[in-house]
Amino acid sequence: MQRPIRRWQADDRKSYSIIWNVAGTSAPKESEPGVAITAPAPFLRLEGISKSYGGVAALSDVNFGCDLGRIHAVVGENGAGKSSLMKIISGVVRPDTGKIIVRDKQVSFSSPSESSRHGIACIFQELSLLPDLSVADNIWITNPPKRFGLIDRAQQSVAAKQILHDIGCTDIHPSERVKDLPLSRQQMVEIAKALVRKPRLMIMDEATSALTSRDVEQLYRVIRQLRDKGLAILFISHRMHEITALADVCSVFRNGRHIETFAMSSRTVSQIVPLMIGRDVAQAYPQKPSHNLFQASLPRLEIKNLHWEQVINDISAKIGPGEILGLGGLDGQGQKELLLALFGVMRAVKGEVRIDGSSRNIGHPRFAKSPKIRMALIPEDRKTEGLLLPMSIRDNLVLAAAPELSNQGIINAARESVAVEETVRKLQIKVGRLDAPVRTLSGGNQQKVVVGKWLMEEPRILLLNDPTRGIDVGTKQELYRLIRELATSGISILLYSTDYEELIGMCDRVVVCYEGRLVQELGGKDLTAENLIAASLNLTQAGTQSAETKTSFKATHASSSTRAAWRRFWRKNAGPCIAFFVAALMFGLFAAMQPNGLNINVLTSVSNKAVVLALVAMGQTLVIVTGGFDLSAGMVMTMASCLASVVITGSAMEVGLGVCLVILSGVLAGILNALVIVKGRLQPIIATLATGAIYYGIALILRPSPGGDVNEELSNALTYNVGGFIPTTFLIIVCVLIFVWWPFRNVVTGRTCFAVGSSENAAYMSGLPIGRARFAAYILAGLLYACGGLFLALISLSGEASASQGGVYTLNSIAAVAIGGTSLFGGAGGMLGAIFGAAVLRTISDLLFVFNAPALWQPLFQGFILLGAVCLGSIRALRRKNQMDVFL
Amino acid sequence: MTGMFSKANRPIWIEAAFVLVILLVGATINPNILSINYLLQQLQVASFLGIVAAGSMLVILLGHIDLSIPWTITTGGMLATAAADLPATAGLLTLPVGLGVGLLVGLVNGLGVCWLRVPSMIFTLGMNAVLQGLIVLYTGGFAPQNHASRAMTIVAVDHTLGIPNAVFIWAIVSLIIIFLLRGTQFGRYIYAVGNRERAAYLSGVPTRLVIVSCFAISGMTAALAGIMLTGYSTKAYQGMGDAYLLPAIAAIVLGGTNVLGGSGRYIGTIVGVILIVILQSILSVLQIPEAGRQIAYGAVLLGMLLVYGRGARIFE
């Protein structure tokens, strides 16, 4: 048995700081690379590891080790096997052969949670954050501070703040939702999340790719301190200067083989790079043409006084044919928005865009690529914006150019094939079959597909958003050469890059963005690293100190003022609040119209009317939060009510047993649902469609014809009131909220349900117990449906196996959850909203009745109110200024 | 090109094999099951479900879902009968009115989904409720007295060359869908939007138009099925569409379409429809009581899905 590494313990609680003596002022001594303070001790060894995917070897016979107290860089081109190696170490994939040895004991990881139990934490290139959860929840996702077994959110928030402070991110508020943060902040949260696990080995896979230079500096300090504290750090980066600045030891991988490991001090970059690519890098950047070539001709693209939403402030620029204009500056100064605005993504852009001298209004990417403009955008994130990963290489390549390659919308396969093959040849994309999913290509080749897709369009203006991010040295060189060739052929190029060297090496001129303005233009001899950095920090103007602190992220986000807190609250809870107001308004109207005033009998009847749907909707909430839908909800409820109509009769003892039996039936249904979904790996919506038929069948067996003899005493006890002023059913709902919902939200398993719904991949990467969380959600949901069925039987005193009733309850429960503001995509929401939603749906008919609405109009009103309620929350979609925000 | 026996086609072969197994098992108990008449009759019944599934498959490929189908079917059937009874039109308005209603419903659904960005599941659910309200208002809560017009009987009941006309219509609809999905730019856009709308949008795909069109087609196929069902059962009645929503989704998914969108072949949906209709029919021919039929239906569905419908383990 492997001894687990010491984790969170009571005595750690006083200080949440992960870096013991980090203080802003007394910066600790930074040791020279290659000279670690503590003596290295071996932590992890890999022996003879091989892994292949579909016959292609990703790793072959790798022997590798890393020591505590060392920063160990792993370098190599994309496809060299670095990522596979990291996935094996972190337990995401299992090796085909070979041994993993942690501290002299052989281990085998079947999931990230197992490797994390051995003290290994991994920061992945693809963020493993849960977008709908707060920063604090994300940081403490696996081992939160607890009190009485429940997550201590106050403590958690304090602790998160401390850690963010340690890594220099004072601008992130712990209760901010992660999806509201910009990418660079998300990456810092990711790093904080790995640190709080107090790992012995920390893997950083391209963890700095989106960071601003200030973050990187701060991070270097933290990493060195961790190293000095005796951590082993595995560091993957394509930025050689980062590696030379940080690493003590370096391992080179090539074609799935471990080539060499050496002390960093023993080699220079120019010695390492040939090892990686197996050939010499003659010249990093292609030759630039003479500088004043572009001044004479009419500009291809001219931007005049462009404004957008305080993010782009009065930008004017010109690009000539064949020119490469660089867009520089710190991350998040409006550069990306400028590219998107030019491409027609932004709404309400003020200013003028001229193409070849004539003014153009581009409102959709479709217009941007129209024949008169022919603009192309290589987006920031190739995985979510550039490519359709599961679709074939061919389909991806022809997507943008499709209209030109088809006959009036009908596919011309022959013409497409010719064009696709030509592009593949021209860009030297290494593909096996063109019908293979693009996902199977390496990162560099994927990026070539993105570029190729737009080249097939034969663009005249090319907008590039950090096109070489996370790409290996070899492919980078090819892309540089390609970009210059395209420029030479007459295409105007606007290149945004976070890499200064790239801007200097590639661009004819560079304009530097600062807070949405162009602060300086650099060209010719002025285009130097010093000038670029100075301009990026806006050092040429007053207020130099504030430049760095005011990066992309508005200070208001992190502020703890009451107003900011309210804004955060509203962002998270707008849905339930709206549902509450609608429900309160309706109830107020209803109460005001009561002839005899609002007495307990009226309240009880309203509450009894809503209780069944409320319980079913509360169960449905649990399932929807995990990102599923339970189409069997109404059928489980029907089955339970039929069972209740059979067993809840006779002596008190028998009635008690009957109630237990009814609830047990719901639990069993929940277990069956969870089994087929978790163990059978079926889509919830479709699995519950099938199990629902089974539950309905059972209901028919229990009660072939409507009827039953439900114990009236129990019915009276549970459907009247308590103390003459609170309806019993209302009290039951409150009890469920307190004893089911509240604990559920505050235990790790419950929070995992939110995590799974928010992003299943990220939850898996974080080593969360996904299966257990799903089981809990479905079983609790089944239990609540059964409670709903029990109350239906108690209220109607009989049971009926009706398929339509079951169906109506299922659909209404989803509607109630949606009206209550729970995201139907999972990850956010709550039972309280579902109760309001059920109340709204159930009191509509009463309300219409007291308003003397004609009976025939009532169903129509109900439909409109349902439709109106769900549209209400979506009105904001119409006001979005960035059209990409509407996509998930 | 992908071979006939490639992985993508596996569900379809398993499905087809299962149809044969059911037929053979049924035939050992009741040999009439293998008669041409019985099979043609099953195809005729299947054509209603098949037409509904054809349209909703496009919506599912987008990663959306159309829950307004039950009352779109009913509304289509009811208003088409009403139009048929209008004097002085000689019943010529039956089909245009019916299909027009479906188109309208689909357009509203599509606009709500792509423009307001309401999740399709909830918007179409609301639309279903609104349609139900409209029909209650229109009929006054009673069963309408109108009967199916001649045109409806022709499309649903009559035979040509011994084959029910409904089957021909299903075939025509199917050919159109197959052409759309495999032969046109629009089809490729559907898969692109279903895989990742963001990337499709940035490639200049008119994503809104694609979404609205698919919902419109789904509305029209549902209304067409409503018109044919009215012809088949001689009159339109409330709740006539209730039995079509979930079986249609089941048929689509059994055919290997990803319920989250982005992948799936139409031929699988056809076989899925046949499977479901044959299964239901044989269970009733064997005189199994309703409870047993439901359980068997659910169990078969689950079993089939467990054989091939399993999602991939993350990072395999």
PDB file of N, CA, C and O in Angstrom, chain A residues 765-793:
ATOM      1  N   MET A 765     -10.625  16.144 -14.601  1.00  0.00           N
ATOM      2  CA  MET A 765      -9.234  16.546 -14.468  1.00  0.00           C
ATOM      3  C   MET A 765      -8.900  16.966 -13.050  1.00  0.00           C
ATOM      4  O   MET A 765      -7.763  16.847 -12.612  1.00  0.00           O
ATOM      5  N   SER A 766      -9.888  17.515 -12.357  1.00  0.00           N
ATOM      6  CA  SER A 766      -9.640  17.944 -10.996  1.00  0.00           C
ATOM      7  C   SER A 766      -9.676  16.763 -10.026  1.00  0.00           C
ATOM      8  O   SER A 766      -9.544  16.955  -8.823  1.00  0.00           O
ATOM      9  N   GLY A 767      -9.894  15.569 -10.549  1.00  0.00           N
ATOM     10  CA  GLY A 767      -9.890  14.393  -9.692  1.00  0.00           C
ATOM     11  C   GLY A 767     -11.116  14.301  -8.799  1.00  0.00           C
ATOM     12  O   GLY A 767     -11.051  13.774  -7.701  1.00  0.00           O
ATOM     13  N   LEU A 768     -12.255  14.807  -9.268  1.00  0.00           N
ATOM     14  CA  LEU A 768     -13.463  14.764  -8.438  1.00  0.00           C
ATOM     15  C   LEU A 768     -14.194  13.438  -8.630  1.00  0.00           C
ATOM     16  O   LEU A 768     -14.114  12.835  -9.697  1.00  0.00           O
ATOM     17  N   PRO A 769     -14.923  13.002  -7.599  1.00  0.00           N
ATOM     18  CA  PRO A 769     -15.674  11.742  -7.708  1.00  0.00           C
ATOM     19  C   PRO A 769     -16.950  11.938  -8.507  1.00  0.00           C
ATOM     20  O   PRO A 769     -18.033  12.084  -7.945  1.00  0.00           O
ATOM     21  N   ILE A 770     -16.827  11.938  -9.825  1.00  0.00           N
ATOM     22  CA  ILE A 770     -17.956  12.251 -10.695  1.00  0.00           C
ATOM     23  C   ILE A 770     -19.081  11.227 -10.553  1.00  0.00           C
ATOM     24  O   ILE A 770     -20.245  11.572 -10.413  1.00  0.00           O
ATOM     25  N   GLY A 771     -18.697   9.952 -10.584  1.00  0.00           N
ATOM     26  CA  GLY A 771     -19.694   8.893 -10.510  1.00  0.00           C
ATOM     27  C   GLY A 771     -20.492   8.979  -9.226  1.00  0.00           C
ATOM     28  O   GLY A 771     -21.721   8.916  -9.227  1.00  0.00           O
ATOM     29  N   ARG A 772     -19.787   9.167  -8.125  1.00  0.00           N
ATOM     30  CA  ARG A 772     -20.479   9.212  -6.831  1.00  0.00           C
ATOM     31  C   ARG A 772     -21.450  10.400  -6.786  1.00  0.00           C
ATOM     32  O   ARG A 772     -22.571  10.294  -6.302  1.00  0.00           O
ATOM     33  N   ALA A 773     -21.005  11.531  -7.333  1.00  0.00           N
ATOM     34  CA  ALA A 773     -21.852  12.719  -7.316  1.00  0.00           C
ATOM     35  C   ALA A 773     -23.122  12.478  -8.113  1.00  0.00           C
ATOM     36  O   ALA A 773     -24.225  12.804  -7.669  1.00  0.00           O
ATOM     37  N   ARG A 774     -22.972  11.855  -9.299  1.00  0.00           N
ATOM     38  CA  ARG A 774     -24.156  11.589 -10.114  1.00  0.00           C
ATOM     39  C   ARG A 774     -25.117  10.658  -9.387  1.00  0.00           C
ATOM     40  O   ARG A 774     -26.317  10.860  -9.386  1.00  0.00           O
ATOM     41  N   PHE A 775     -24.543   9.599  -8.782  1.00  0.00           N
ATOM     42  CA  PHE A 775     -25.383   8.667  -8.030  1.00  0.00           C
ATOM     43  C   PHE A 775     -26.173   9.427  -6.978  1.00  0.00           C
ATOM     44  O   PHE A 775     -27.388   9.261  -6.841  1.00  0.00           O
ATOM     45  N   ALA A 776     -25.480  10.289  -6.239  1.00  0.00           N
ATOM     46  CA  ALA A 776     -26.154  11.028  -5.171  1.00  0.00           C
ATOM     47  C   ALA A 776     -27.291  11.860  -5.747  1.00  0.00           C
ATOM     48  O   ALA A 776     -28.408  11.869  -5.212  1.00  0.00           O
ATOM     49  N   ALA A 777     -27.017  12.547  -6.867  1.00  0.00           N
ATOM     50  CA  ALA A 777     -28.033  13.429  -7.445  1.00  0.00           C
ATOM     51  C   ALA A 777     -29.259  12.630  -7.869  1.00  0.00           C
ATOM     52  O   ALA A 777     -30.396  12.995  -7.556  1.00  0.00           O
ATOM     53  N   TYR A 778     -29.042  11.513  -8.576  1.00  0.00           N
ATOM     54  CA  TYR A 778     -30.191  10.771  -9.088  1.00  0.00           C
ATOM     55  C   TYR A 778     -30.967  10.095  -7.971  1.00  0.00           C
ATOM     56  O   TYR A 778     -32.199   9.999  -8.017  1.00  0.00           O
ATOM     57  N   ILE A 779     -30.250   9.600  -6.954  1.00  0.00           N
ATOM     58  CA  ILE A 779     -30.953   8.924  -5.863  1.00  0.00           C
ATOM     59  C   ILE A 779     -31.787   9.923  -5.064  1.00  0.00           C
ATOM     60  O   ILE A 779     -32.967   9.695  -4.782  1.00  0.00           O
ATOM     61  N   LEU A 780     -31.176  11.065  -4.751  1.00  0.00           N
ATOM     62  CA  LEU A 780     -31.933  12.093  -4.030  1.00  0.00           C
ATOM     63  C   LEU A 780     -33.116  12.562  -4.867  1.00  0.00           C
ATOM     64  O   LEU A 780     -34.210  12.789  -4.350  1.00  0.00           O
ATOM     65  N   ALA A 781     -32.876  12.698  -6.169  1.00  0.00           N
ATOM     66  CA  ALA A 781     -33.958  13.131  -7.050  1.00  0.00           C
ATOM     67  C   ALA A 781     -35.084  12.104  -7.017  1.00  0.00           C
ATOM     68  O   ALA A 781     -36.264  12.458  -6.858  1.00  0.00           O
ATOM     69  N   GLY A 782     -34.745  10.815  -7.118  1.00  0.00           N
ATOM     70  CA  GLY A 782     -35.755   9.758  -7.068  1.00  0.00           C
ATOM     71  C   GLY A 782     -36.549   9.836  -5.772  1.00  0.00           C
ATOM     72  O   GLY A 782     -37.775   9.700  -5.760  1.00  0.00           O
ATOM     73  N   LEU A 783     -35.835  10.081  -4.689  1.00  0.00           N
ATOM     74  CA  LEU A 783     -36.493  10.181  -3.390  1.00  0.00           C
ATOM     75  C   LEU A 783     -37.512  11.320  -3.387  1.00  0.00           C
ATOM     76  O   LEU A 783     -38.643  11.182  -2.907  1.00  0.00           O
ATOM     77  N   LEU A 784     -37.108  12.465  -3.962  1.00  0.00           N
ATOM     78  CA  LEU A 784     -38.020  13.609  -3.977  1.00  0.00           C
ATOM     79  C   LEU A 784     -39.221  13.355  -4.897  1.00  0.00           C
ATOM     80  O   LEU A 784     -40.343  13.738  -4.563  1.00  0.00           O
ATOM     81  N   TYR A 785     -38.986  12.687  -6.042  1.00  0.00           N
ATOM     82  CA  TYR A 785     -40.127  12.356  -6.910  1.00  0.00           C
ATOM     83  C   TYR A 785     -41.111  11.489  -6.134  1.00  0.00           C
ATOM     84  O   TYR A 785     -42.321  11.659  -6.235  1.00  0.00           O
ATOM     85  N   ALA A 786     -40.559  10.508  -5.390  1.00  0.00           N
ATOM     86  CA  ALA A 786     -41.423   9.595  -4.645  1.00  0.00           C
ATOM     87  C   ALA A 786     -42.210  10.368  -3.596  1.00  0.00           C
ATOM     88  O   ALA A 786     -43.399  10.103  -3.374  1.00  0.00           O
ATOM     89  N   CYS A 787     -41.571  11.342  -2.949  1.00  0.00           N
ATOM     90  CA  CYS A 787     -42.290  12.183  -1.986  1.00  0.00           C
ATOM     91  C   CYS A 787     -43.429  12.900  -2.702  1.00  0.00           C
ATOM     92  O   CYS A 787     -44.549  13.002  -2.180  1.00  0.00           O
ATOM     93  N   GLY A 788     -43.134  13.399  -3.917  1.00  0.00           N
ATOM     94  CA  GLY A 788     -44.175  14.046  -4.709  1.00  0.00           C
ATOM     95  C   GLY A 788     -45.325  13.086  -4.958  1.00  0.00           C
ATOM     96  O   GLY A 788     -46.503  13.435  -4.788  1.00  0.00           O
ATOM     97  N   GLY A 789     -44.993  11.840  -5.336  1.00  0.00           N
ATOM     98  CA  GLY A 789     -46.018  10.835  -5.585  1.00  0.00           C
ATOM     99  C   GLY A 789     -46.824  10.546  -4.341  1.00  0.00           C
ATOM    100  O   GLY A 789     -48.058  10.399  -4.385  1.00  0.00           O
ATOM    101  N   LEU A 790     -46.139  10.482  -3.220  1.00  0.00           N
ATOM    102  CA  LEU A 790     -46.802  10.233  -1.940  1.00  0.00           C
ATOM    103  C   LEU A 790     -47.844  11.314  -1.693  1.00  0.00           C
ATOM    104  O   LEU A 790     -49.000  11.030  -1.342  1.00  0.00           O
ATOM    105  N   PHE A 791     -47.444  12.580  -1.918  1.00  0.00           N
ATOM    106  CA  PHE A 791     -48.380  13.670  -1.646  1.00  0.00           C
ATOM    107  C   PHE A 791     -49.527  13.678  -2.644  1.00  0.00           C
ATOM    108  O   PHE A 791     -50.660  13.999  -2.286  1.00  0.00           O
ATOM    109  N   LEU A 792     -49.241  13.294  -3.885  1.00  0.00           N
ATOM    110  CA  LEU A 792     -50.324  13.229  -4.864  1.00  0.00           C
ATOM    111  C   LEU A 792     -51.371  12.237  -4.386  1.00  0.00           C
ATOM    112  O   LEU A 792     -52.575  12.504  -4.431  1.00  0.00           O
ATOM    113  N   ALA A 793     -50.890  11.073  -3.886  1.00  0.00           N
ATOM    114  CA  ALA A 793     -51.821  10.055  -3.400  1.00  0.00           C
ATOM    115  C   ALA A 793     -52.559  10.568  -2.165  1.00  0.00           C
ATOM    116  O   ALA A 793     -53.761  10.336  -2.006  1.00  0.00           O
TER     117      ALA A 793
END
